[in-house]
PDB file of C-alpha atoms in Angstrom:
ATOM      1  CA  UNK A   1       0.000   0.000   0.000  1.00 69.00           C
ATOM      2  CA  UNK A   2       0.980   3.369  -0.425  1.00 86.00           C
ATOM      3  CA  UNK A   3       2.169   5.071   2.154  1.00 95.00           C
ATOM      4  CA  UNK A   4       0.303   8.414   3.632  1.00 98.00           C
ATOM      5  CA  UNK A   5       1.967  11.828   2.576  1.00 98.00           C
ATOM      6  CA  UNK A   6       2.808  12.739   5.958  1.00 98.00           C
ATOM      7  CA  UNK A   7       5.725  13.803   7.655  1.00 98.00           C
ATOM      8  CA  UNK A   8       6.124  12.586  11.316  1.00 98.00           C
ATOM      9  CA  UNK A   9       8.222  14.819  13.426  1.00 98.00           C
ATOM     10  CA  UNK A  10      10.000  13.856  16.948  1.00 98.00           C
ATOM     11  CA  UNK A  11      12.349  15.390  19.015  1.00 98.00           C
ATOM     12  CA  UNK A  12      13.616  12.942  21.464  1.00 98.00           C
ATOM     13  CA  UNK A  13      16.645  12.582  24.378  1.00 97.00           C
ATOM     14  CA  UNK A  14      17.235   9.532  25.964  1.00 98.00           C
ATOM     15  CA  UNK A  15      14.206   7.817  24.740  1.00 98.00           C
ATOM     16  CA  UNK A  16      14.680   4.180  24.538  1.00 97.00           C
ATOM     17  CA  UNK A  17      11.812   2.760  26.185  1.00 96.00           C
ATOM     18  CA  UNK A  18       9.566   4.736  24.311  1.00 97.00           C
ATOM     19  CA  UNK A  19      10.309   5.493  21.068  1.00 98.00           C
ATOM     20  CA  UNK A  20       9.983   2.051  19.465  1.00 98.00           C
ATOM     21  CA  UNK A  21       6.851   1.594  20.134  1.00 97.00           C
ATOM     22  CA  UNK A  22       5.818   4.999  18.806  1.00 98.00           C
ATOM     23  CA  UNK A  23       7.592   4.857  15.246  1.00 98.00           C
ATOM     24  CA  UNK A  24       5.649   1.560  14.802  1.00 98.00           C
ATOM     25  CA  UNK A  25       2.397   3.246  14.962  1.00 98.00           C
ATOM     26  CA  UNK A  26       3.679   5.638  12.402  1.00 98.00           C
ATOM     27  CA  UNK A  27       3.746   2.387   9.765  1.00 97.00           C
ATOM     28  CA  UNK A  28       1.624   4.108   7.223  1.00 96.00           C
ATOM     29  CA  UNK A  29       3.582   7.220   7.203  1.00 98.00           C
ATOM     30  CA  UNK A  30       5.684   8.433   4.516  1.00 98.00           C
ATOM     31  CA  UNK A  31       8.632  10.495   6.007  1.00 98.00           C
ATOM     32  CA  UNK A  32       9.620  10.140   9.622  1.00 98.00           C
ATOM     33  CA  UNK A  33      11.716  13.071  11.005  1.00 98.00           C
ATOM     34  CA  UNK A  34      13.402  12.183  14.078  1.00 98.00           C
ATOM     35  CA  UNK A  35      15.523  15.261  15.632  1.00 98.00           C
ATOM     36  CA  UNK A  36      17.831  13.822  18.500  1.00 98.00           C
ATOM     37  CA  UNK A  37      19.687  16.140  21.135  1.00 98.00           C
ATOM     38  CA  UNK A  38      22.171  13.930  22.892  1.00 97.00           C
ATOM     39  CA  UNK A  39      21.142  10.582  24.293  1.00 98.00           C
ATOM     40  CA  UNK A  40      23.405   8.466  25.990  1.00 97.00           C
ATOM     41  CA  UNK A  41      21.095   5.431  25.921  1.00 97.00           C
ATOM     42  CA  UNK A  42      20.311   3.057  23.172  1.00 97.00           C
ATOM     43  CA  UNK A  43      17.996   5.910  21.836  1.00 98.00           C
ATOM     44  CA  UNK A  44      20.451   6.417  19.141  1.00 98.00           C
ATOM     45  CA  UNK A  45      21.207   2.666  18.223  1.00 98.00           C
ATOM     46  CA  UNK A  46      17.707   1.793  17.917  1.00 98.00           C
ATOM     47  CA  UNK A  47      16.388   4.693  15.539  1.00 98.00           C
ATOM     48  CA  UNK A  48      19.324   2.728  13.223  1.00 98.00           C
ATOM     49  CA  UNK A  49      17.545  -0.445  13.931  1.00 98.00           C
ATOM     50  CA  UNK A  50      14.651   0.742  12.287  1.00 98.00           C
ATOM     51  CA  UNK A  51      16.479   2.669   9.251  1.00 98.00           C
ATOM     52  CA  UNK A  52      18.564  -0.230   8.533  1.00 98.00           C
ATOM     53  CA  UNK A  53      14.997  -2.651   8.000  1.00 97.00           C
ATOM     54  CA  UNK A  54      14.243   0.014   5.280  1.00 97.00           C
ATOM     55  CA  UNK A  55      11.833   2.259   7.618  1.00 98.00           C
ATOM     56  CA  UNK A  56      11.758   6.170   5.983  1.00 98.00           C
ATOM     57  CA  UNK A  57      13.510   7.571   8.947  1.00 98.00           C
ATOM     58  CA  UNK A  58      16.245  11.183   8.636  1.00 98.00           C
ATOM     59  CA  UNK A  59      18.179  11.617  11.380  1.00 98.00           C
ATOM     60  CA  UNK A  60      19.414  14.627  12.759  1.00 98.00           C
ATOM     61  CA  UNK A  61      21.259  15.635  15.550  1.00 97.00           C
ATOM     62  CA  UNK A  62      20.371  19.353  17.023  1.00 97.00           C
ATOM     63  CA  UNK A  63      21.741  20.784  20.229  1.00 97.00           C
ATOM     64  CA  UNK A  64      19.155  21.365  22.617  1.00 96.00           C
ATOM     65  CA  UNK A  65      17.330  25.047  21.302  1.00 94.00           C
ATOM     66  CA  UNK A  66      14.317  24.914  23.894  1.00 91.00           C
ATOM     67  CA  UNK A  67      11.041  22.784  23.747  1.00 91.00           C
ATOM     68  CA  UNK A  68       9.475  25.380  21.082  1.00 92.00           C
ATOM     69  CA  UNK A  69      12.633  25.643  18.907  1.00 95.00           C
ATOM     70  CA  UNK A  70      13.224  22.143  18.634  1.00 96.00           C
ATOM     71  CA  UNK A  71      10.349  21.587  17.413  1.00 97.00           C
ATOM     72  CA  UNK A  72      10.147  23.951  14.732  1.00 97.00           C
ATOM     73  CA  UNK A  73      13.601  22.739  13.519  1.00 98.00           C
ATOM     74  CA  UNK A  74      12.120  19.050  13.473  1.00 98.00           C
ATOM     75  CA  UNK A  75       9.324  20.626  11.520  1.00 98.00           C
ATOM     76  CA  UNK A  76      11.168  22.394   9.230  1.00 98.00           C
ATOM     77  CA  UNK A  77      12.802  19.513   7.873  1.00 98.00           C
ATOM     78  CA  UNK A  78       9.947  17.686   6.831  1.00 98.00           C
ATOM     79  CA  UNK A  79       9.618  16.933   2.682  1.00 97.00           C
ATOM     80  CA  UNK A  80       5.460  16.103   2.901  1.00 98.00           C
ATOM     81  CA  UNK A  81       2.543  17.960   2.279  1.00 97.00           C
ATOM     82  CA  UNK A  82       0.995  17.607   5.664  1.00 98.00           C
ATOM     83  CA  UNK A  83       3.081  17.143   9.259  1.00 98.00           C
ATOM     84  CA  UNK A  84       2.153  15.364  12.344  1.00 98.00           C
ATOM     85  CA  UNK A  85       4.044  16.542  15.531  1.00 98.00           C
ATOM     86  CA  UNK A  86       4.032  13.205  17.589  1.00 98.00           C
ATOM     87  CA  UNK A  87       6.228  12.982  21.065  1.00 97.00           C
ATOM     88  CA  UNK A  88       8.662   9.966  21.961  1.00 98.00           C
ATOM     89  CA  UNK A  89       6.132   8.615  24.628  1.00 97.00           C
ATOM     90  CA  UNK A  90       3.154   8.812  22.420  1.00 98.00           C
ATOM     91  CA  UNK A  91       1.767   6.504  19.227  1.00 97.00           C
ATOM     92  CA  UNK A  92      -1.578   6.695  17.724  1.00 98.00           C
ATOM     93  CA  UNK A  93      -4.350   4.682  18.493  1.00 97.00           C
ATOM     94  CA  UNK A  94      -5.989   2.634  15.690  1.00 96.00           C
ATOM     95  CA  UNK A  95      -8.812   4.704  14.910  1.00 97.00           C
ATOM     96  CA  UNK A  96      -7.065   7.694  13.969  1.00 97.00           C
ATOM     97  CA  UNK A  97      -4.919   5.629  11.916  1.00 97.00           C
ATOM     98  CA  UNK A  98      -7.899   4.991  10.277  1.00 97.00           C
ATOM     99  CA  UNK A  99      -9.079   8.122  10.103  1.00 97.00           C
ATOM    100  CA  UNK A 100      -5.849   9.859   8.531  1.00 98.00           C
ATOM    101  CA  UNK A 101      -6.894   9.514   4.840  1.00 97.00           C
ATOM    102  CA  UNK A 102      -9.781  11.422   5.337  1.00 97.00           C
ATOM    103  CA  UNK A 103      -8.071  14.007   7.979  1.00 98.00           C
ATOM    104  CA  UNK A 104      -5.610  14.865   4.723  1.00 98.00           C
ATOM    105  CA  UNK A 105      -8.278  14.500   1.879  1.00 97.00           C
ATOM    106  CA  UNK A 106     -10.156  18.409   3.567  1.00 97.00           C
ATOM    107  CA  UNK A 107     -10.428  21.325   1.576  1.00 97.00           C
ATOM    108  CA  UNK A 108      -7.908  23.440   1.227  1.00 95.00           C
ATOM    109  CA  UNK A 109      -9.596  26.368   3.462  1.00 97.00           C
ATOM    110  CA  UNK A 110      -8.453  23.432   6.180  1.00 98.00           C
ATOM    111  CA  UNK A 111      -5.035  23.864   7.271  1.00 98.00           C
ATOM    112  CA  UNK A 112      -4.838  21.504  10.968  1.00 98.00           C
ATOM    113  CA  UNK A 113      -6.668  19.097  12.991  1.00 98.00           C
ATOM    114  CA  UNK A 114      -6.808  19.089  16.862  1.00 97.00           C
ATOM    115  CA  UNK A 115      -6.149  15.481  18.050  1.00 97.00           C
ATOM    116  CA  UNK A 116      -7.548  14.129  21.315  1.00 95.00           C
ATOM    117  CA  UNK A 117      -4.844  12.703  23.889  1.00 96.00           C
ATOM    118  CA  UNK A 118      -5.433  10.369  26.331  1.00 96.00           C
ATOM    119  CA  UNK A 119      -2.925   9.365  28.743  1.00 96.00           C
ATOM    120  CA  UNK A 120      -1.759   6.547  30.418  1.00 97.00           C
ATOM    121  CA  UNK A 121      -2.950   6.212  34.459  1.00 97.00           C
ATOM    122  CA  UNK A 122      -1.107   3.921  36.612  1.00 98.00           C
ATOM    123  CA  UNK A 123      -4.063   1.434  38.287  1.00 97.00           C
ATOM    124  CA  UNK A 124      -6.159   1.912  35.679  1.00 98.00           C
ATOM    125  CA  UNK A 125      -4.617   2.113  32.244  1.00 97.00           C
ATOM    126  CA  UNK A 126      -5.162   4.091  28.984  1.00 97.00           C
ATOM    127  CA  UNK A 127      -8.468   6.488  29.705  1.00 97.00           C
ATOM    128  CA  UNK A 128     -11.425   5.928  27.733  1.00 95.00           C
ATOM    129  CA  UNK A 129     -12.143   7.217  24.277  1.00 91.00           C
ATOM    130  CA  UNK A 130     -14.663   9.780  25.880  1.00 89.00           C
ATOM    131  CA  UNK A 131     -11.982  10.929  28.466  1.00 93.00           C
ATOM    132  CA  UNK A 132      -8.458  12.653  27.187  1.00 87.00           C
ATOM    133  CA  UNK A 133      -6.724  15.974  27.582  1.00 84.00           C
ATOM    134  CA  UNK A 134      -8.061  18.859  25.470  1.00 85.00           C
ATOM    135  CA  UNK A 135      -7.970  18.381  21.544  1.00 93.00           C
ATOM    136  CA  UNK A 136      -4.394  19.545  20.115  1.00 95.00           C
ATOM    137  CA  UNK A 137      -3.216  20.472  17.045  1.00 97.00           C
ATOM    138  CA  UNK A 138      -0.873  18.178  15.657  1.00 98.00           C
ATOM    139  CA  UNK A 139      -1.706  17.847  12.126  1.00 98.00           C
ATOM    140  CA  UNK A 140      -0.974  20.896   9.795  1.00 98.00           C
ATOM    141  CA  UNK A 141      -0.467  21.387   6.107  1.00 98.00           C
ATOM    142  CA  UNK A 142       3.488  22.237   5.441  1.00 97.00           C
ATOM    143  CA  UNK A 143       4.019  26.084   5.302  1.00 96.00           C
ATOM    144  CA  UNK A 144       1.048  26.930   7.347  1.00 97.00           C
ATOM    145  CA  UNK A 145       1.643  26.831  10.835  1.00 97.00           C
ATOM    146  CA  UNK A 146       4.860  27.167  13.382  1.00 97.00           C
ATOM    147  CA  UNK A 147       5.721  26.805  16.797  1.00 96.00           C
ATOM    148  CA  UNK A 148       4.941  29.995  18.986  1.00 90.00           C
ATOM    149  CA  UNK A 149       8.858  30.650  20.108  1.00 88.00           C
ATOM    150  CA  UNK A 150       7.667  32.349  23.004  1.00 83.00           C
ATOM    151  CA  UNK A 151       6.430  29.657  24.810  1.00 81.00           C
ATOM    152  CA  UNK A 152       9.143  28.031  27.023  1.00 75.00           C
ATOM    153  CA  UNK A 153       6.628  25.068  28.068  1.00 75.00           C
ATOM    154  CA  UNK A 154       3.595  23.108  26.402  1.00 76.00           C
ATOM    155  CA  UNK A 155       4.325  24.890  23.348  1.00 78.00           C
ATOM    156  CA  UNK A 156       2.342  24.452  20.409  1.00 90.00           C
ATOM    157  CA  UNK A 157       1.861  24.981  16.468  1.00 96.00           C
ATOM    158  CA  UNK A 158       0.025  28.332  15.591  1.00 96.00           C
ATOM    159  CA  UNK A 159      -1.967  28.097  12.484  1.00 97.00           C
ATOM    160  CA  UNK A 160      -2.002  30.101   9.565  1.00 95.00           C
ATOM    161  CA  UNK A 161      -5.891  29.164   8.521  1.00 96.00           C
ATOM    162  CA  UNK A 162      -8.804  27.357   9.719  1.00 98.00           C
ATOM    163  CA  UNK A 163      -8.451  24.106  12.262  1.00 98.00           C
ATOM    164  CA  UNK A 164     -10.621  21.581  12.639  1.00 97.00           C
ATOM    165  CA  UNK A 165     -10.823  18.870  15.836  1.00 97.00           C
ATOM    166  CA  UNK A 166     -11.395  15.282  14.393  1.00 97.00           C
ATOM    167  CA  UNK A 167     -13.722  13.168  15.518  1.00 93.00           C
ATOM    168  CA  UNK A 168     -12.134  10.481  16.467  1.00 93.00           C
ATOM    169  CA  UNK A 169      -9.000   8.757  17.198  1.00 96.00           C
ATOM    170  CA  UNK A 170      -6.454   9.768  19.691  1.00 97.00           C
ATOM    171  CA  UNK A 171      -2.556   9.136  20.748  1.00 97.00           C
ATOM    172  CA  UNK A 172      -2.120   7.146  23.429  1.00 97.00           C
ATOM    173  CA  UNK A 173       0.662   8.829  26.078  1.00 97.00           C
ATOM    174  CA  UNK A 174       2.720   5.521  27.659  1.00 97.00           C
ATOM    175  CA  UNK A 175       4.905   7.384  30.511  1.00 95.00           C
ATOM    176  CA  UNK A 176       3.580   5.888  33.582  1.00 94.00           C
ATOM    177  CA  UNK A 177       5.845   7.568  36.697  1.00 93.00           C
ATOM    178  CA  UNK A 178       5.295   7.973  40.142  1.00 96.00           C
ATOM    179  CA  UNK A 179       3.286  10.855  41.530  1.00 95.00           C
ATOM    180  CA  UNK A 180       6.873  11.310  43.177  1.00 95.00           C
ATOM    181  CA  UNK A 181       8.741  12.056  39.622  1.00 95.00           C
ATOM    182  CA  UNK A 182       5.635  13.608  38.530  1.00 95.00           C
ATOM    183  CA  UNK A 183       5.742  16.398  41.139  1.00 96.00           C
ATOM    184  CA  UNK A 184       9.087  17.243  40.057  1.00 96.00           C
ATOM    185  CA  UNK A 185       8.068  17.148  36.851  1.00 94.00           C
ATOM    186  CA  UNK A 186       5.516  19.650  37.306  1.00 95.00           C
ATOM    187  CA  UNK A 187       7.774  21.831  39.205  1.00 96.00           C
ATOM    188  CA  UNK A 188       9.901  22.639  36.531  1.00 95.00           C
ATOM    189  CA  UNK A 189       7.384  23.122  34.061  1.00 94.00           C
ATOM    190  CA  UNK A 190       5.635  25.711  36.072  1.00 96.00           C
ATOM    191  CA  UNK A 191       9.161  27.484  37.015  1.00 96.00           C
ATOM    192  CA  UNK A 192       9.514  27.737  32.936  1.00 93.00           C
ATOM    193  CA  UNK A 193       6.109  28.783  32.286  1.00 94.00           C
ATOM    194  CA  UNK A 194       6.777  31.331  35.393  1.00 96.00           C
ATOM    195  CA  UNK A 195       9.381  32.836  34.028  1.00 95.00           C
ATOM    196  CA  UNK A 196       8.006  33.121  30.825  1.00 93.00           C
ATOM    197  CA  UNK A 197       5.184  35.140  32.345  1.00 94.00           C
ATOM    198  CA  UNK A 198       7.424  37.314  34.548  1.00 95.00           C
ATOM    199  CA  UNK A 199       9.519  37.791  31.401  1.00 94.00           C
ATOM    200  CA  UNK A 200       6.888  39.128  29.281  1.00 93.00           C
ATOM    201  CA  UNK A 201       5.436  41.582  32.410  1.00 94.00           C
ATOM    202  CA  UNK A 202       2.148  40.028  32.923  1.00 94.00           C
ATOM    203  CA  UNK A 203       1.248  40.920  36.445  1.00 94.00           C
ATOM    204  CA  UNK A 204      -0.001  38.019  38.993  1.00 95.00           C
ATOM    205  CA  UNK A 205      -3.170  38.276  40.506  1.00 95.00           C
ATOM    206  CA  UNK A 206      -3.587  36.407  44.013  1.00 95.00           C
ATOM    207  CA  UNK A 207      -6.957  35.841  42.927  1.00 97.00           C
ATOM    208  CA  UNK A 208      -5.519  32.994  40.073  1.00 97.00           C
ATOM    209  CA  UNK A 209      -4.045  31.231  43.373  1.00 97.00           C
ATOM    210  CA  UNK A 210      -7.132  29.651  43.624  1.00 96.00           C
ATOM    211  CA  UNK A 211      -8.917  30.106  40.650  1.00 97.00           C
ATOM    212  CA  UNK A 212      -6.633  28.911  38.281  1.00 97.00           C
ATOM    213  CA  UNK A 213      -5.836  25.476  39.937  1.00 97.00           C
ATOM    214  CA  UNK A 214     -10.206  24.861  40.580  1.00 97.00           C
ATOM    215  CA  UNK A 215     -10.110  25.466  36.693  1.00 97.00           C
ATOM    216  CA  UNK A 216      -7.817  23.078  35.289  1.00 95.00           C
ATOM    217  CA  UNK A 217      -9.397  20.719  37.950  1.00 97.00           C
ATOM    218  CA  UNK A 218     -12.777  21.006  36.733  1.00 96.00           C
ATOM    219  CA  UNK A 219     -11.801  20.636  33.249  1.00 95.00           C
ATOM    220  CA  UNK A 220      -9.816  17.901  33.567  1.00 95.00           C
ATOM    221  CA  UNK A 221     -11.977  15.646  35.907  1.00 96.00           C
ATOM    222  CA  UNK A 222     -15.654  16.752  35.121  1.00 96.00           C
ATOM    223  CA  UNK A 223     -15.645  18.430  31.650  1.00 94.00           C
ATOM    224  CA  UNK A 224     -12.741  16.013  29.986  1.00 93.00           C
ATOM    225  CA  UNK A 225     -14.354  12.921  32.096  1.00 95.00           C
ATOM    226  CA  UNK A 226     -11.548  12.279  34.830  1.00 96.00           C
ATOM    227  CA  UNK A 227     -14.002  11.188  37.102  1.00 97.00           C
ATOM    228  CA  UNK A 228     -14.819   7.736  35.303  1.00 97.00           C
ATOM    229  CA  UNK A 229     -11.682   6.659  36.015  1.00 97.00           C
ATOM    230  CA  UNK A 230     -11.550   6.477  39.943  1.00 97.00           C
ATOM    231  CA  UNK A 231      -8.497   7.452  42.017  1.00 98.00           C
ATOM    232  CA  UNK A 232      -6.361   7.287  39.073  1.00 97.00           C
ATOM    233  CA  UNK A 233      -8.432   9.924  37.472  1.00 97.00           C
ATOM    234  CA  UNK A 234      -8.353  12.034  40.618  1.00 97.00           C
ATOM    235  CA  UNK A 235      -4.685  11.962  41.075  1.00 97.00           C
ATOM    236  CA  UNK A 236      -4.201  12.738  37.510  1.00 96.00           C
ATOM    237  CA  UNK A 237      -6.634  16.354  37.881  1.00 96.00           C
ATOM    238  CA  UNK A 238      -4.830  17.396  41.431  1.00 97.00           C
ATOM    239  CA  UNK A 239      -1.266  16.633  39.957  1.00 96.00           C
ATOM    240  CA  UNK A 240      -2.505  19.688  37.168  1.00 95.00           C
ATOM    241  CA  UNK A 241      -3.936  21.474  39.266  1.00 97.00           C
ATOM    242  CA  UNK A 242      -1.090  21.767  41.314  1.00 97.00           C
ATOM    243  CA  UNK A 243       0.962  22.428  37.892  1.00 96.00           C
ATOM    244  CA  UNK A 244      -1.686  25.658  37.557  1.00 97.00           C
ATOM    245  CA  UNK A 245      -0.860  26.745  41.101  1.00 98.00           C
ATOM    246  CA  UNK A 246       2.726  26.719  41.254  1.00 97.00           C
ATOM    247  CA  UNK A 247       3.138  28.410  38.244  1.00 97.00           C
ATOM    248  CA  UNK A 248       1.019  31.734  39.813  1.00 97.00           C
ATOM    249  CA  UNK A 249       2.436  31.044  43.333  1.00 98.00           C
ATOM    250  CA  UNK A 250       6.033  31.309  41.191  1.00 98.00           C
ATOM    251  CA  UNK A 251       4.672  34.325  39.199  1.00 97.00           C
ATOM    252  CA  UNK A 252       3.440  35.700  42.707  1.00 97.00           C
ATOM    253  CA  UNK A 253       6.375  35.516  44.382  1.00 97.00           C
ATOM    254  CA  UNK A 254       8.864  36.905  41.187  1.00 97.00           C
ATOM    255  CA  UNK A 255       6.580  40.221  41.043  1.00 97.00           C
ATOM    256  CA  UNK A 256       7.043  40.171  44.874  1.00 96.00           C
ATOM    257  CA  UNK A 257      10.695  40.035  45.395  1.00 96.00           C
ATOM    258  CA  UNK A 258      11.021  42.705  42.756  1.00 95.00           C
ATOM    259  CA  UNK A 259       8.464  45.210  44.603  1.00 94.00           C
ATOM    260  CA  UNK A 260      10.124  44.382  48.152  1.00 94.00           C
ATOM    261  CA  UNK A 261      13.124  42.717  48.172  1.00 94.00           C
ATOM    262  CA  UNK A 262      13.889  40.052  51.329  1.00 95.00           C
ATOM    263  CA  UNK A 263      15.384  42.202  53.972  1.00 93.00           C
ATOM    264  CA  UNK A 264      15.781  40.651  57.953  1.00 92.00           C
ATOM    265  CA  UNK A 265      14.314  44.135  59.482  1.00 89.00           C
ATOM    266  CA  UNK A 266      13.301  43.083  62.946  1.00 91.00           C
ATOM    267  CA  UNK A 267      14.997  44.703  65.486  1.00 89.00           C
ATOM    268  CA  UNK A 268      18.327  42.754  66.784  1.00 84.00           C
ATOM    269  CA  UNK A 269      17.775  43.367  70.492  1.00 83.00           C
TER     270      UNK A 269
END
């Protein structure tokens, strides 16, 4: 069969136990772009693995430019007519391999498609197809869309056109850790997306302290459907929710320490 004219684009570091699994469900694709930015595992030996069985996988190597700019440089080296920005830890689920040829056949007016995501819960296993993450565009026609630069953290492809959300189908993210790696996880995004914030002057408002983390609560575990996977579910909502506070508590406490510095002014004796 002929193969889909897609370009699949990874950046990956130290990947290993992931990435196999997610170049198989790429199978139908006819350009995989695989940008790597050091690893010291077998990342590296088994991307030749599948190259060497005849697989349509280009290599590069690219020092580390930022989650954004790697990206873009991974997409900017794709040769098809439509791109598909996948990560190391994810693969696509069999209906929206199905669904592809159709995705690619829309009118020209259509330049991307929002895919659903569902992750991955440890006790409980991939969600349901009615419960993922929010719908994200990952599919865009070449020359139409680009990574927002300014975004040091869950960056994303900005569209130059109209974006649909298909219907169905989703990629499946396999990184099962510990709430314990998880929290650190989430500790460092929100210090990124912090600084970003701080950078560009926005001002915090204590009100977001507890606004913002009762938001991306209720959309994850009663709007997106959290809720029909027990405990699992739960612990996935809190752990972004705690994400969402951090990164205003962070953004707080920056806008503070510029206003009034830390000085020890209580009397000595």
């Amino acid at each position: 069969m002929a193969k889909l004219p897609i370009s699949a684009f990874i950046i990956c570091q130290n990947e290993e136990a992931y990435l196999g699994n997610c170049i198989e469900s790429l199978v139908d694709f006819a350009d995989i772009v695989i940008v790597d930015s050091g690893s010291a595992d077998g990342t590296i030996d088994l991307i030749q693995s599948y190259i060497e069985k005849g697989w349509p996988i280009r290599l590069f190597h690219e020092k580390w430019r930022g989650y954004a700019a790697q990206k873009q440089f991974a997409l900017e080296q794709c040769r098809e007519g439509w791109c598909f920005s996948i990560d190391a830890d994810e693969r696509l689920d069999a209906p929206l391999r199905k669904l592809l040829p159709e995705l690619i056949a829309a009118p020209v007016e259509t330049v991307g498609w929002r895919v659903a995501r569902r992750p991955y819960l440890i006790g409980y296993g991939y969600t349901p197809q009615k419960v993922h993450e929010r719908k994200i565009l990952r599919l865009i026609r070449k020359g139409r869309g680009a990574f927002d630069l300014a975004q040091a953290v869950h960056e994303g492809i900005v569209a130059d056109g109209k974006v649909e959300k298909a219907g169905t189908g989703s990629l499946l993210h396999f990184r099962p850790i510990l709430i314990d790696e998880q929290i650190l996880k989430e500790n460092k995004y929100s210090t990124l997306k912090a600084d970003q914030k701080f950078a560009e002057g926005k001002k915090p408002r204590p009100v977001k302290l507890l606004v913002s983390p009762l938001l991306y609560f209720y959309r994850l575990y009663l709007r997106n459907g959290l809720w029909r996977c027990g405990a699992p579910g739960f612990i996935e909502a809190m752990t972004v929710a705690v994400y969402a506070f951090l990164t205003e508590a962070k953004l707080y406490q920056r806008q503070a320490l510029k206003e009034r510095p830390n000085r020890d002014d209580a009397p000595t004796r």
